[in-house]
PDB file of C-alpha atoms and ligand atoms in Angstrom:
ATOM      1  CA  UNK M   1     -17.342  13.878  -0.102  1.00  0.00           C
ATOM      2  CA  UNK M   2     -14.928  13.415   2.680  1.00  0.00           C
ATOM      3  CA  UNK M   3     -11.855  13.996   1.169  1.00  0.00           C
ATOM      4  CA  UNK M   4     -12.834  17.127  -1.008  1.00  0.00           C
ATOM      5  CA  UNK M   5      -9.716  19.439  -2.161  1.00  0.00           C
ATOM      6  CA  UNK M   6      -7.831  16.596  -0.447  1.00  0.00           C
ATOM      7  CA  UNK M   7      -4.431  16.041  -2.669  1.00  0.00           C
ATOM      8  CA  UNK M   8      -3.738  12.543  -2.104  1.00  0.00           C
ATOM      9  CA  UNK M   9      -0.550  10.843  -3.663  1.00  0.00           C
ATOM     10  CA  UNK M  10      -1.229   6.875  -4.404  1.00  0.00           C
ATOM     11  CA  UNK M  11       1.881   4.604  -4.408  1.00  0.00           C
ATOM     12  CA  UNK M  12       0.701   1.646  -7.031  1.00  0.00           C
ATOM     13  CA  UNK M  13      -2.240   3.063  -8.192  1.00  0.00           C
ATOM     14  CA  UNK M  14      -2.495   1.157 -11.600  1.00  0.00           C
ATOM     15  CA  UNK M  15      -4.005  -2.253 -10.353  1.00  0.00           C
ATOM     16  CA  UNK M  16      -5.129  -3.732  -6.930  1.00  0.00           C
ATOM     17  CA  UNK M  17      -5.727  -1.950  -4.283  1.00  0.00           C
ATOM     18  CA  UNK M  18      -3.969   1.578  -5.231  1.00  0.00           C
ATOM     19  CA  UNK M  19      -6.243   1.309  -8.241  1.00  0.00           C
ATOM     20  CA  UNK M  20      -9.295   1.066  -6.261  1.00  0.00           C
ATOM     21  CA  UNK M  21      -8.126   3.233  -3.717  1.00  0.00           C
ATOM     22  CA  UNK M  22      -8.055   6.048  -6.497  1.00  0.00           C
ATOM     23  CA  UNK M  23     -11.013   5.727  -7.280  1.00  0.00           C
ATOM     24  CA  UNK M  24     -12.620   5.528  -4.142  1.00  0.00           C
ATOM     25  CA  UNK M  25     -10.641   8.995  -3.160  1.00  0.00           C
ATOM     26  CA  UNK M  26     -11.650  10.613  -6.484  1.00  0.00           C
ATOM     27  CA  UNK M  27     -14.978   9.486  -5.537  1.00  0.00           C
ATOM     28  CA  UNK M  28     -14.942  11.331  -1.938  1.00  0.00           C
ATOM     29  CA  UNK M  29     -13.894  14.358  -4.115  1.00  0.00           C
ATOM     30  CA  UNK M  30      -9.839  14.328  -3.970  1.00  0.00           C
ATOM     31  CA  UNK M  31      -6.903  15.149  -6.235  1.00  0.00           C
ATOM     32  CA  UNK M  32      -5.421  11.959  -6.747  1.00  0.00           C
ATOM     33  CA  UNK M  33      -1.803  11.457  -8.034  1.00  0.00           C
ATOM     34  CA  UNK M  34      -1.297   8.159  -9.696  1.00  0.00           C
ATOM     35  CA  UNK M  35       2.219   7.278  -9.208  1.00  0.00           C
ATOM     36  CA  UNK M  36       3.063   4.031 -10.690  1.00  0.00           C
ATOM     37  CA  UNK M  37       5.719   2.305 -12.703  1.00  0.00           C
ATOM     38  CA  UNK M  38       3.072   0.872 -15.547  1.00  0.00           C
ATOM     39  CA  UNK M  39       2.271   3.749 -18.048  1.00  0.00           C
ATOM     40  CA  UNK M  40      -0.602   1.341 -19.512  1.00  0.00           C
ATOM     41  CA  UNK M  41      -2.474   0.867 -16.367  1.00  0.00           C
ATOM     42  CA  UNK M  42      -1.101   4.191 -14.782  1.00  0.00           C
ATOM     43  CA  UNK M  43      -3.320   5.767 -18.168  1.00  0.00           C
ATOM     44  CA  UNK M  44      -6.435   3.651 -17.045  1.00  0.00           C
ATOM     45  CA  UNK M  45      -6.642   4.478 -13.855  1.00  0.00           C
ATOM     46  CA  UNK M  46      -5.996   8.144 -14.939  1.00  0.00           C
ATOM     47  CA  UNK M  47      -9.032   8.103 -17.121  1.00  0.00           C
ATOM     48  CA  UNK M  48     -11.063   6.223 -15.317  1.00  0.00           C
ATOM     49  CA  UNK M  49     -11.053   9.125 -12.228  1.00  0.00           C
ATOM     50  CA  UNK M  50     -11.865  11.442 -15.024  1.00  0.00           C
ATOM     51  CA  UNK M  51      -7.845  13.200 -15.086  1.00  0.00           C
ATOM     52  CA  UNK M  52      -8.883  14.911 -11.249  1.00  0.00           C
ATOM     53  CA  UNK M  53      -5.360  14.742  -9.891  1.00  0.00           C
ATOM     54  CA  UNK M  54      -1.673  14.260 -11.980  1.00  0.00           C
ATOM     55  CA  UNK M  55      -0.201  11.007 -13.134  1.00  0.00           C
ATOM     56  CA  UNK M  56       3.519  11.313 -12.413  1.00  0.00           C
ATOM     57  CA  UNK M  57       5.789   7.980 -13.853  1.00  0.00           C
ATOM     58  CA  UNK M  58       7.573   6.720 -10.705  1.00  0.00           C
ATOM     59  CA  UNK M  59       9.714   3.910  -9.871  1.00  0.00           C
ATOM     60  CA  UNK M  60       9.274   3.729  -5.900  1.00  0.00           C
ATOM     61  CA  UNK M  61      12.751   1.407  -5.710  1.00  0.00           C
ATOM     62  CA  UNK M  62      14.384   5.024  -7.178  1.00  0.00           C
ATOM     63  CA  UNK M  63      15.157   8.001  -4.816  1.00  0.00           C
ATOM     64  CA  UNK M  64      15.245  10.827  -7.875  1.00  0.00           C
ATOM     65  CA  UNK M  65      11.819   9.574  -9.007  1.00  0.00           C
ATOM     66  CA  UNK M  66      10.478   9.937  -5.286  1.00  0.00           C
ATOM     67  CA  UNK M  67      11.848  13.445  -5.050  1.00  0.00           C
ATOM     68  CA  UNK M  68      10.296  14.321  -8.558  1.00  0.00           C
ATOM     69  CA  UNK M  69       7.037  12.631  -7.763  1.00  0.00           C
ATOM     70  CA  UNK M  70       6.830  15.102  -4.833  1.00  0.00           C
ATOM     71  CA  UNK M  71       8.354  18.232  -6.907  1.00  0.00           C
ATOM     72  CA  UNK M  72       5.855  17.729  -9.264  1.00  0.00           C
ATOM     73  CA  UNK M  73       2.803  17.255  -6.745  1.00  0.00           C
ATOM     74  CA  UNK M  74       3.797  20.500  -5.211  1.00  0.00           C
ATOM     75  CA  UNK M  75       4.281  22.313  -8.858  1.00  0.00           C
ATOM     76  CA  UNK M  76       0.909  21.446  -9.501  1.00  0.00           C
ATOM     77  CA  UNK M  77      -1.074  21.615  -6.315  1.00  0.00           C
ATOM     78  CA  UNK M  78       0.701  23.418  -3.657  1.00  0.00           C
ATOM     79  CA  UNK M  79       0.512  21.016  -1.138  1.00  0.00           C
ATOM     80  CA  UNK M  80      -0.013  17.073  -0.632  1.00  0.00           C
ATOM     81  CA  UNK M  81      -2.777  16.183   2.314  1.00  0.00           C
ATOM     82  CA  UNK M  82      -2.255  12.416   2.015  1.00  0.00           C
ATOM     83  CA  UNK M  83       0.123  10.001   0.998  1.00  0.00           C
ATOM     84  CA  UNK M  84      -0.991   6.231   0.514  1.00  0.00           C
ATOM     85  CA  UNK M  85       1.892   4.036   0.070  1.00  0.00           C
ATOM     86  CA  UNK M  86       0.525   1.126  -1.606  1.00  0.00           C
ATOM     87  CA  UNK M  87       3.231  -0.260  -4.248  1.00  0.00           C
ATOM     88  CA  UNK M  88       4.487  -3.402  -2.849  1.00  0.00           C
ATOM     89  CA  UNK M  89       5.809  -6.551  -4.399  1.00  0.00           C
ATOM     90  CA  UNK M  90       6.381  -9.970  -3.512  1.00  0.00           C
ATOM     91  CA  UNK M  91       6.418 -14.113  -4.760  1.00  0.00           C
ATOM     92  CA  UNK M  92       6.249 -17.125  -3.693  1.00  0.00           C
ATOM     93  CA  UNK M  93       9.568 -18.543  -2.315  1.00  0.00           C
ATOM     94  CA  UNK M  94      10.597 -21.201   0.132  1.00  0.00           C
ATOM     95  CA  UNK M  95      13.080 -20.546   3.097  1.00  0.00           C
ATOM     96  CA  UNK M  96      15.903 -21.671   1.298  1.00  0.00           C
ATOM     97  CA  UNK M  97      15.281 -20.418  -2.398  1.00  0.00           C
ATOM     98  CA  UNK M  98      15.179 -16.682  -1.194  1.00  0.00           C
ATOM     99  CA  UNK M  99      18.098 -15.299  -2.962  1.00  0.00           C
ATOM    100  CA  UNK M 100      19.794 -11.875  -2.457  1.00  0.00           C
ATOM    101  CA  UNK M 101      18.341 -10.774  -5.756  1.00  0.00           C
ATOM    102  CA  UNK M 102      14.970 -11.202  -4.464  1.00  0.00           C
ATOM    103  CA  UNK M 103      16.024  -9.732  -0.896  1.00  0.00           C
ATOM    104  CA  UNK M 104      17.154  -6.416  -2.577  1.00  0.00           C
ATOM    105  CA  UNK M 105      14.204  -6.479  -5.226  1.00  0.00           C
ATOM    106  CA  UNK M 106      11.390  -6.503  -2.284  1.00  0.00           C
ATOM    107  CA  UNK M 107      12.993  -4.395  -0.033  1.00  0.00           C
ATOM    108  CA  UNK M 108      13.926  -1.565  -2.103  1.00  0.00           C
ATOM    109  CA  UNK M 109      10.501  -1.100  -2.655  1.00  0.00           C
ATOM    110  CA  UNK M 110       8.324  -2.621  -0.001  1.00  0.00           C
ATOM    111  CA  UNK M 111      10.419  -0.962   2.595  1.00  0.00           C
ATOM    112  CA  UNK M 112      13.365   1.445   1.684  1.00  0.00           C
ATOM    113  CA  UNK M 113      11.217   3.293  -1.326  1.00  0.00           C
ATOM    114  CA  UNK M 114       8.501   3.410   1.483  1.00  0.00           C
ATOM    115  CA  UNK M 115      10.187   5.549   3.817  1.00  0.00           C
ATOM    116  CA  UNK M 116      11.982   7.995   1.594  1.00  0.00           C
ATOM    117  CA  UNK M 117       8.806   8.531   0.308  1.00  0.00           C
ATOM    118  CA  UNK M 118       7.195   9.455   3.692  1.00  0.00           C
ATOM    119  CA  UNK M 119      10.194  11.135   4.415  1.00  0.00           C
ATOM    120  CA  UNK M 120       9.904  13.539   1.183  1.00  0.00           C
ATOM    121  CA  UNK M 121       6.277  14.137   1.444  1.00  0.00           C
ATOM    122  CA  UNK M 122       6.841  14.717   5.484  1.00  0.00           C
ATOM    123  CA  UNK M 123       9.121  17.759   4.958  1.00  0.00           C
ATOM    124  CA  UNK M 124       5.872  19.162   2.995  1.00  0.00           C
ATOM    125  CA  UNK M 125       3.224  18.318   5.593  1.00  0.00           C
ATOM    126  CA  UNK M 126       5.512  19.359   8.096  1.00  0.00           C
ATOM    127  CA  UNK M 127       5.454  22.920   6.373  1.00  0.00           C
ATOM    128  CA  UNK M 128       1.817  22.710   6.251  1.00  0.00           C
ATOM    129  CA  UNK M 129       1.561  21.234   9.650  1.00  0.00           C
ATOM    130  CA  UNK M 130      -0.985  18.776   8.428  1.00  0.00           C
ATOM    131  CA  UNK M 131      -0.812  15.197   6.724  1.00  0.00           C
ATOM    132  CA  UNK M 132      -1.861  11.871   6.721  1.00  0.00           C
ATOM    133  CA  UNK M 133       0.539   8.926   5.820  1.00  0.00           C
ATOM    134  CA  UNK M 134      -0.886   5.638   5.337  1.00  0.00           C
ATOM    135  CA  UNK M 135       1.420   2.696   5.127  1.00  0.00           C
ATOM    136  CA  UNK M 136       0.151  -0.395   3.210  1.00  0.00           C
ATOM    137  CA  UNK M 137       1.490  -3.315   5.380  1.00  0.00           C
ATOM    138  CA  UNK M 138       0.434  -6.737   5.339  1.00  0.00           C
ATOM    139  CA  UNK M 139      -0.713  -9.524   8.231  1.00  0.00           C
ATOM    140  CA  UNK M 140       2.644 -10.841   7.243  1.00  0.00           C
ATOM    141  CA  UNK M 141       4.277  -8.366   9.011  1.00  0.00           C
ATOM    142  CA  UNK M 142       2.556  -9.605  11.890  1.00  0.00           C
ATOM    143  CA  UNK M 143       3.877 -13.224  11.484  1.00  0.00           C
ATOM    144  CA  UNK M 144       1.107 -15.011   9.802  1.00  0.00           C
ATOM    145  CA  UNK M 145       1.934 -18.172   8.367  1.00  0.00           C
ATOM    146  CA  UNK M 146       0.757 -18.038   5.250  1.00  0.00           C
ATOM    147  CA  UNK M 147       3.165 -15.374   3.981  1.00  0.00           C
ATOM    148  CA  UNK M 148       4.842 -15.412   0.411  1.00  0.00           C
ATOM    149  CA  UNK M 149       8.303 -15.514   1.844  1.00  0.00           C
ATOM    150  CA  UNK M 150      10.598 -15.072   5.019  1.00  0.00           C
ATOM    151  CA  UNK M 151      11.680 -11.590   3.504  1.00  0.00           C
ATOM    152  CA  UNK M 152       8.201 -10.216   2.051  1.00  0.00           C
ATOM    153  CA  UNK M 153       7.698 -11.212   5.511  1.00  0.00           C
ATOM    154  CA  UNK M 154      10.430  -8.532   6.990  1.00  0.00           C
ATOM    155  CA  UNK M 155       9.686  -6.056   4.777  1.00  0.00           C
ATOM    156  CA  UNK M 156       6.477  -5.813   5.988  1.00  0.00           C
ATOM    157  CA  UNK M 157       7.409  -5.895   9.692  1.00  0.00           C
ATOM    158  CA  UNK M 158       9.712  -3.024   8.826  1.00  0.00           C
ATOM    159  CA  UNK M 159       6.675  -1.155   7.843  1.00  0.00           C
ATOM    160  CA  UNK M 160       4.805  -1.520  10.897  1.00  0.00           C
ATOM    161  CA  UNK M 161       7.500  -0.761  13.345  1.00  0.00           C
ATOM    162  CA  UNK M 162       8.691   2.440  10.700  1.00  0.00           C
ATOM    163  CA  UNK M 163       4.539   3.116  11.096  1.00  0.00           C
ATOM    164  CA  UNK M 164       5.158   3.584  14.907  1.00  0.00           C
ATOM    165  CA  UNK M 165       8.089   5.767  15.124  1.00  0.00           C
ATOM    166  CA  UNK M 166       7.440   8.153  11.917  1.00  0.00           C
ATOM    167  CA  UNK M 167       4.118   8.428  13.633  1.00  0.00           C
ATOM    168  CA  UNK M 168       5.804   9.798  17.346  1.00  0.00           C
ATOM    169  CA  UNK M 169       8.570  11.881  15.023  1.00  0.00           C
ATOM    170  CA  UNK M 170       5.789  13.468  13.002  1.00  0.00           C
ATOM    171  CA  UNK M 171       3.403  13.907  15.448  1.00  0.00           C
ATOM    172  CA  UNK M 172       4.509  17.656  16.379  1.00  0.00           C
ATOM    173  CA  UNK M 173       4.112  18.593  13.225  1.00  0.00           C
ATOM    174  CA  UNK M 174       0.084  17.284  13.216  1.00  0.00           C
ATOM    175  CA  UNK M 175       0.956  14.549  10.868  1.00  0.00           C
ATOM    176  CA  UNK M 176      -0.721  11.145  11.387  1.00  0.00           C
ATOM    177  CA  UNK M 177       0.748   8.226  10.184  1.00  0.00           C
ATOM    178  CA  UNK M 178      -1.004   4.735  10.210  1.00  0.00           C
ATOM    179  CA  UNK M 179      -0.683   1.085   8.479  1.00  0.00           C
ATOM    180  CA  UNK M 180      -3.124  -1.154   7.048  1.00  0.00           C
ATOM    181  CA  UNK M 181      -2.193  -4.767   7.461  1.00  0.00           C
ATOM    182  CA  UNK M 182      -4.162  -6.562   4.382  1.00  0.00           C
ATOM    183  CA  UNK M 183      -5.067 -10.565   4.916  1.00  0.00           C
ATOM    184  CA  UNK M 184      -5.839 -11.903   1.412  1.00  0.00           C
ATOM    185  CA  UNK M 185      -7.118  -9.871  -0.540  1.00  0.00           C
ATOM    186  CA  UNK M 186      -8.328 -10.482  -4.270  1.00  0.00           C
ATOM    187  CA  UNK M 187      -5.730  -8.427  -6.896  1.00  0.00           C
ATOM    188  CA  UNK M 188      -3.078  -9.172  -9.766  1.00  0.00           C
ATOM    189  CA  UNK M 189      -0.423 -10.220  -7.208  1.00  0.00           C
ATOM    190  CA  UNK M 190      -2.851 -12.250  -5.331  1.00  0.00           C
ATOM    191  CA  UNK M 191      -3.202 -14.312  -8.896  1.00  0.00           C
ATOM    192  CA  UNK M 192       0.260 -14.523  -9.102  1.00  0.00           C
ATOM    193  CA  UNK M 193       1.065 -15.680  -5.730  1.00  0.00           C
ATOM    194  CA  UNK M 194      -2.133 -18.068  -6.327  1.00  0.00           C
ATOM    195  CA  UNK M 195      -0.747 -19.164  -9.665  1.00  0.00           C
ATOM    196  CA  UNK M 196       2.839 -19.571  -8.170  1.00  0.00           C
ATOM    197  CA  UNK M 197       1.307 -22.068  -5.133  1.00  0.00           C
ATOM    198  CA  UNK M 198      -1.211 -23.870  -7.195  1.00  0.00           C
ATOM    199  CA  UNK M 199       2.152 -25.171  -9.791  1.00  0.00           C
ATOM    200  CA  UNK M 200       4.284 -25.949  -6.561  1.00  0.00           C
ATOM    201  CA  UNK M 201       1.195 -28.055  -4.186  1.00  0.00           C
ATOM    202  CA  UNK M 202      -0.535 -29.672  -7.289  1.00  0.00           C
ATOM    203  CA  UNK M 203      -3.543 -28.639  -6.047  1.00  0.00           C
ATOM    204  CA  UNK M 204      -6.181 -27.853  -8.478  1.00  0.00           C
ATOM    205  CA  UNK M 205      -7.645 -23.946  -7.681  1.00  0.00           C
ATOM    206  CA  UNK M 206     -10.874 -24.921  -6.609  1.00  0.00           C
ATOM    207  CA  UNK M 207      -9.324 -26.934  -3.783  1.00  0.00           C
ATOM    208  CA  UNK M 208      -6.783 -23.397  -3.033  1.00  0.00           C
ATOM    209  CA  UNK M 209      -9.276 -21.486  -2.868  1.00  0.00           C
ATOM    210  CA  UNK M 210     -11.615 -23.629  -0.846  1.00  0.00           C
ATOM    211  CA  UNK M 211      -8.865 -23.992   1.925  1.00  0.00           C
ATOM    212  CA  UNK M 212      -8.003 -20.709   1.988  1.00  0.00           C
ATOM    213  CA  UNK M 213     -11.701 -19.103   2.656  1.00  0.00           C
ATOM    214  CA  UNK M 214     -12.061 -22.337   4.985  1.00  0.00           C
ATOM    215  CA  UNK M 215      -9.104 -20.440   7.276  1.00  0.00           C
ATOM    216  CA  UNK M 216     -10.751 -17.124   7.217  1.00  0.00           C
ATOM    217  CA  UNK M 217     -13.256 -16.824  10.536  1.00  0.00           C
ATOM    218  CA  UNK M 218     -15.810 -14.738   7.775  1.00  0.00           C
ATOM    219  CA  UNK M 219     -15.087 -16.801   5.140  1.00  0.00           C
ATOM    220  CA  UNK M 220     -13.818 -14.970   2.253  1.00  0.00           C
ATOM    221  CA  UNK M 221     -11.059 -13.081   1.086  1.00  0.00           C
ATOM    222  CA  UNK M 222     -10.947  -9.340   0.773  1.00  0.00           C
ATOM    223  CA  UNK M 223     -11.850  -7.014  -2.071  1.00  0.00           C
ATOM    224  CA  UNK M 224      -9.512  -4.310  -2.901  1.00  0.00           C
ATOM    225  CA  UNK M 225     -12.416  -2.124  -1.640  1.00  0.00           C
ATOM    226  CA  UNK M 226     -12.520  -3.570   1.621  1.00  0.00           C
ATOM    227  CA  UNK M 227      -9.118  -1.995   1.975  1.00  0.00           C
ATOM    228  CA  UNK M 228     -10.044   1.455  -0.048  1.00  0.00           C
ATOM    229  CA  UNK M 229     -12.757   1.870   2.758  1.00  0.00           C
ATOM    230  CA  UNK M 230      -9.911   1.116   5.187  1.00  0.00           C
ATOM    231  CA  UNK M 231      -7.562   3.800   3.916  1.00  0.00           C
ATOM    232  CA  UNK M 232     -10.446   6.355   2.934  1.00  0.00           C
ATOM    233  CA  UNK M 233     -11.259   6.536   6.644  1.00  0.00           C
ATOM    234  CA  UNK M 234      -7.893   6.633   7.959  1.00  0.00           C
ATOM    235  CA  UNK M 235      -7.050   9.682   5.437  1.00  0.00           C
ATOM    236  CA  UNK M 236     -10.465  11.377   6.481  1.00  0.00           C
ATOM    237  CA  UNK M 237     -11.093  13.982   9.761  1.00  0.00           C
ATOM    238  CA  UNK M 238     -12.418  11.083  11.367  1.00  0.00           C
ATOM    239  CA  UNK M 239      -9.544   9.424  12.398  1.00  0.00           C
ATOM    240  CA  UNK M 240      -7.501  12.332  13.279  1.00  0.00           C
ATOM    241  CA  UNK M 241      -6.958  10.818  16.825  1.00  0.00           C
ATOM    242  CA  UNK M 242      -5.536   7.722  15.363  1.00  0.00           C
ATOM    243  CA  UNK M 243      -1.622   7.546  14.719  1.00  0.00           C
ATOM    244  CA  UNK M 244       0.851   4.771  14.947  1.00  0.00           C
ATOM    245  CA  UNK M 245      -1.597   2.021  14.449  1.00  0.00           C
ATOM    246  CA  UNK M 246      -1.543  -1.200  12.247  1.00  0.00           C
ATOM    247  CA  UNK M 247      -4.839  -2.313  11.504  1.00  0.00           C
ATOM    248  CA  UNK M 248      -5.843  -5.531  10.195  1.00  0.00           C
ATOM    249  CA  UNK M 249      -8.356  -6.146   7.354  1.00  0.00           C
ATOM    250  CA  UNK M 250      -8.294  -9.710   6.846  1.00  0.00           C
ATOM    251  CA  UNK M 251     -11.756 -11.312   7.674  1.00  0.00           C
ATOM    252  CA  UNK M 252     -10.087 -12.262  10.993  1.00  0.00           C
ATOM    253  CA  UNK M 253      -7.149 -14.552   9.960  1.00  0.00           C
ATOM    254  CA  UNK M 254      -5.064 -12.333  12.808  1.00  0.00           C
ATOM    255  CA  UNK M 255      -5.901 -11.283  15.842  1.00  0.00           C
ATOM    256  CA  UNK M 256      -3.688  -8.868  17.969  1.00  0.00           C
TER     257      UNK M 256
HETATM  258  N1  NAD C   1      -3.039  -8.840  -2.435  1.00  0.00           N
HETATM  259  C1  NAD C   1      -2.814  -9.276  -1.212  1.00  0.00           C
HETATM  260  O1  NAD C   1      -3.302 -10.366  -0.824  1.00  0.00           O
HETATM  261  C2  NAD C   1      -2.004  -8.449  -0.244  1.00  0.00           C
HETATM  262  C3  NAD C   1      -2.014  -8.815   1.116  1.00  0.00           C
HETATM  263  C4  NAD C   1      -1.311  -8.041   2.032  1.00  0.00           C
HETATM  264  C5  NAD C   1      -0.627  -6.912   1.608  1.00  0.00           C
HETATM  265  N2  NAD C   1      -0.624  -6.570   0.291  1.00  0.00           N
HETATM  266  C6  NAD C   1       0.098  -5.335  -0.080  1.00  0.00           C
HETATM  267  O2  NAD C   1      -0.810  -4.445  -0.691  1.00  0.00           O
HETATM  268  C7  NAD C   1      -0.109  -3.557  -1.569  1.00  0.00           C
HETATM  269  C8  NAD C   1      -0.802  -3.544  -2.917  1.00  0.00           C
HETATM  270  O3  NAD C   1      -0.757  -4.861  -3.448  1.00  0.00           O
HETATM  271  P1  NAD C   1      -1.765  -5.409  -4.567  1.00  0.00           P
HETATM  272  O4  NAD C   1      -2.193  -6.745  -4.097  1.00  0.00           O
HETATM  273  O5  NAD C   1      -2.753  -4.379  -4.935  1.00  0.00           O
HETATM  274  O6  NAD C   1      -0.681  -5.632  -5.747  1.00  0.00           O
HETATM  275  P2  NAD C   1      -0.790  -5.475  -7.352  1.00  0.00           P
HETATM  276  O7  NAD C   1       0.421  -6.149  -7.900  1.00  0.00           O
HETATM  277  O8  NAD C   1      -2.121  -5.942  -7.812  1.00  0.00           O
HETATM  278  O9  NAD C   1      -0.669  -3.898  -7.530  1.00  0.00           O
HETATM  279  C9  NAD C   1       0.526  -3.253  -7.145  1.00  0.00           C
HETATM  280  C10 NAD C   1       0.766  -2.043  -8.017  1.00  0.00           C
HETATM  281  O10 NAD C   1       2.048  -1.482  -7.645  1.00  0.00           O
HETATM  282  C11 NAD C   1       2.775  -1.210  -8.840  1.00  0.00           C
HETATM  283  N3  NAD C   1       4.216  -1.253  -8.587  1.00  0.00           N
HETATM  284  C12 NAD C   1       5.003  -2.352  -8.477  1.00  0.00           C
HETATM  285  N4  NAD C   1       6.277  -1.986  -8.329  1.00  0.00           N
HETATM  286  C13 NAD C   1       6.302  -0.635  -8.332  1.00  0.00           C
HETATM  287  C14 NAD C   1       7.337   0.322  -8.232  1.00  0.00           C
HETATM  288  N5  NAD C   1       8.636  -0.042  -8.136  1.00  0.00           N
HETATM  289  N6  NAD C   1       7.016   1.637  -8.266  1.00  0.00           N
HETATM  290  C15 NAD C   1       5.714   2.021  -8.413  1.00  0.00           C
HETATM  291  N7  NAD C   1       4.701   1.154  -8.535  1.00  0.00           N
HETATM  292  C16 NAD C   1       4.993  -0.158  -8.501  1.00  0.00           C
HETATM  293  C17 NAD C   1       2.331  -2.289  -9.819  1.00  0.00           C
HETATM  294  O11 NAD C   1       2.622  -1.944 -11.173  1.00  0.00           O
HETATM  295  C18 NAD C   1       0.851  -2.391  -9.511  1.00  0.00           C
HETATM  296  O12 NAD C   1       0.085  -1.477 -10.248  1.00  0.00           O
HETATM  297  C19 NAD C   1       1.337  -4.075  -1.599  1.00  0.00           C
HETATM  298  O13 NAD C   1       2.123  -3.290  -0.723  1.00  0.00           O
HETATM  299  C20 NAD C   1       1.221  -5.493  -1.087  1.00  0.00           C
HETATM  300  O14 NAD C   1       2.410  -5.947  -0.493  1.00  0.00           O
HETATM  301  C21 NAD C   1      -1.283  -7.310  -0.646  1.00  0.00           C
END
């Protein structure tokens, strides 16, 4: 139980990694609030941690639904311990097919909905003078080639480098902030993105998939609980010397 009486807000919690980063954190004995924009798997994941925590509706690319998110987390609770900003979305685009439509779309939520919500739930762990934010990046952030797109590409470098200064900003007030930089890692978007590459190359999936764990130095992609155990010891005690850091889980595909 390392996160007992934790309250821990989860970004995307309905599928992927959010999901199994809920119930991982329900598991280690936290509140969890499963904020997501998918009422059906929002409900699942709800039920599945037994209703220990809230499930608050929330659109991260909307400001109003951040701020209620957060109002209602402190209604219920009285204080939020951890924040895991997970929701992030991306496909598979060329250089020169990125439109601005699909600029705006990943960036209102991969990075812009990602700070305001560290912002809002900073001005409560600031009160408390306690907190840990972790930032779900990506390796793409970090220039690996195998990225969606240029601009999923940004997005996530804008989350590392926010990573670094929230974490010097919020560091007087005891608050840690930290990123986790996922390599592949086997979840709906994953399929997607898989799905999306397989109809463009002409390659059948066995062939994909086959390359792909070829590239990775151990040899296979990640589970979304390789990056739950990631995030449940970055929001534990243990790693409150850790801040500003960008950590890759990715079977070694990057090295930095
Ligand atoms: N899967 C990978 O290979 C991979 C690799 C690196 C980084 N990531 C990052 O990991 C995070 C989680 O991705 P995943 O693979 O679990 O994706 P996923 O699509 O399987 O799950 C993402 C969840 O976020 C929710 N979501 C989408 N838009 C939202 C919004 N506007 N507001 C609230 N919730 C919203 C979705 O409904 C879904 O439940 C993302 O930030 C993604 O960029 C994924």
């Amino acid at each position: 139980m390392r996160l007992e009486n934790k309250v821990a807000i989860i970004t995307g919690a309905g599928r992927g990694m959010g999901h199994a980063e809920a119930v991982r954190f329900a598991k280690e004995g936290a509140q969890v609030v499963v904020a997501e924009i998918d009422e059906t798997s929002a409900k699942q994941t709800f039920e599945e941690i037994g209703g220990h925590g809230l499930l608050v509706l929330t659109d991260m690319a909307r400001v109003s639904d951040i701020n209620a998110l957060v109002e209602r987390t402190m209604a219920a609770f009285g204080r939020i311990d951890i924040l895991i900003n997970n929701a992030g979305v991306t496909r598979s685009l060329g250089f020169f097919e990125v439109t601005e439509a699909d600029w705006d779309w990943m960036y209102s939520i991969n990075a812009r909905g990602l700070f305001f919500c560290m912002q809002r739930v900073a001005r409560e762990m600031a009160k408390q003078k306690s907190g840990k934010i972790i930032n779900i990046a990506s390796i793409a952030g970090k220039g690996f080639r195998g990225t969606s797109n240029i601009a999923y590409a940004g997005t996530k470098g804008a989350v590392i480098a926010m990573t670094r200064i929230a974490a010097h900003q919020l560091a007087r007030y005891n608050i840690n902030v930290n990123a986790i930089c996922p390599g592949a890692t086997r979840t709906h978007l994953y399929e997607t993105i898989q799905q999306e590459i397989l109809a463009k190359s002409g390659l059948s999936r066995e062939e994909a998939e086959r390359r792909m764990e070829a590239s990775i130095p151990l040899g296979r992609a990640n589970s979304p609980d390789d990056i739950a155990n990631m995030a449940c010891f970055l929001a534990s005690d243990e790693a409150n010397n850790i801040t500003g850091q960008s950590i890759n889980v990715d079977g070694g595909l990057v090295w930095d």
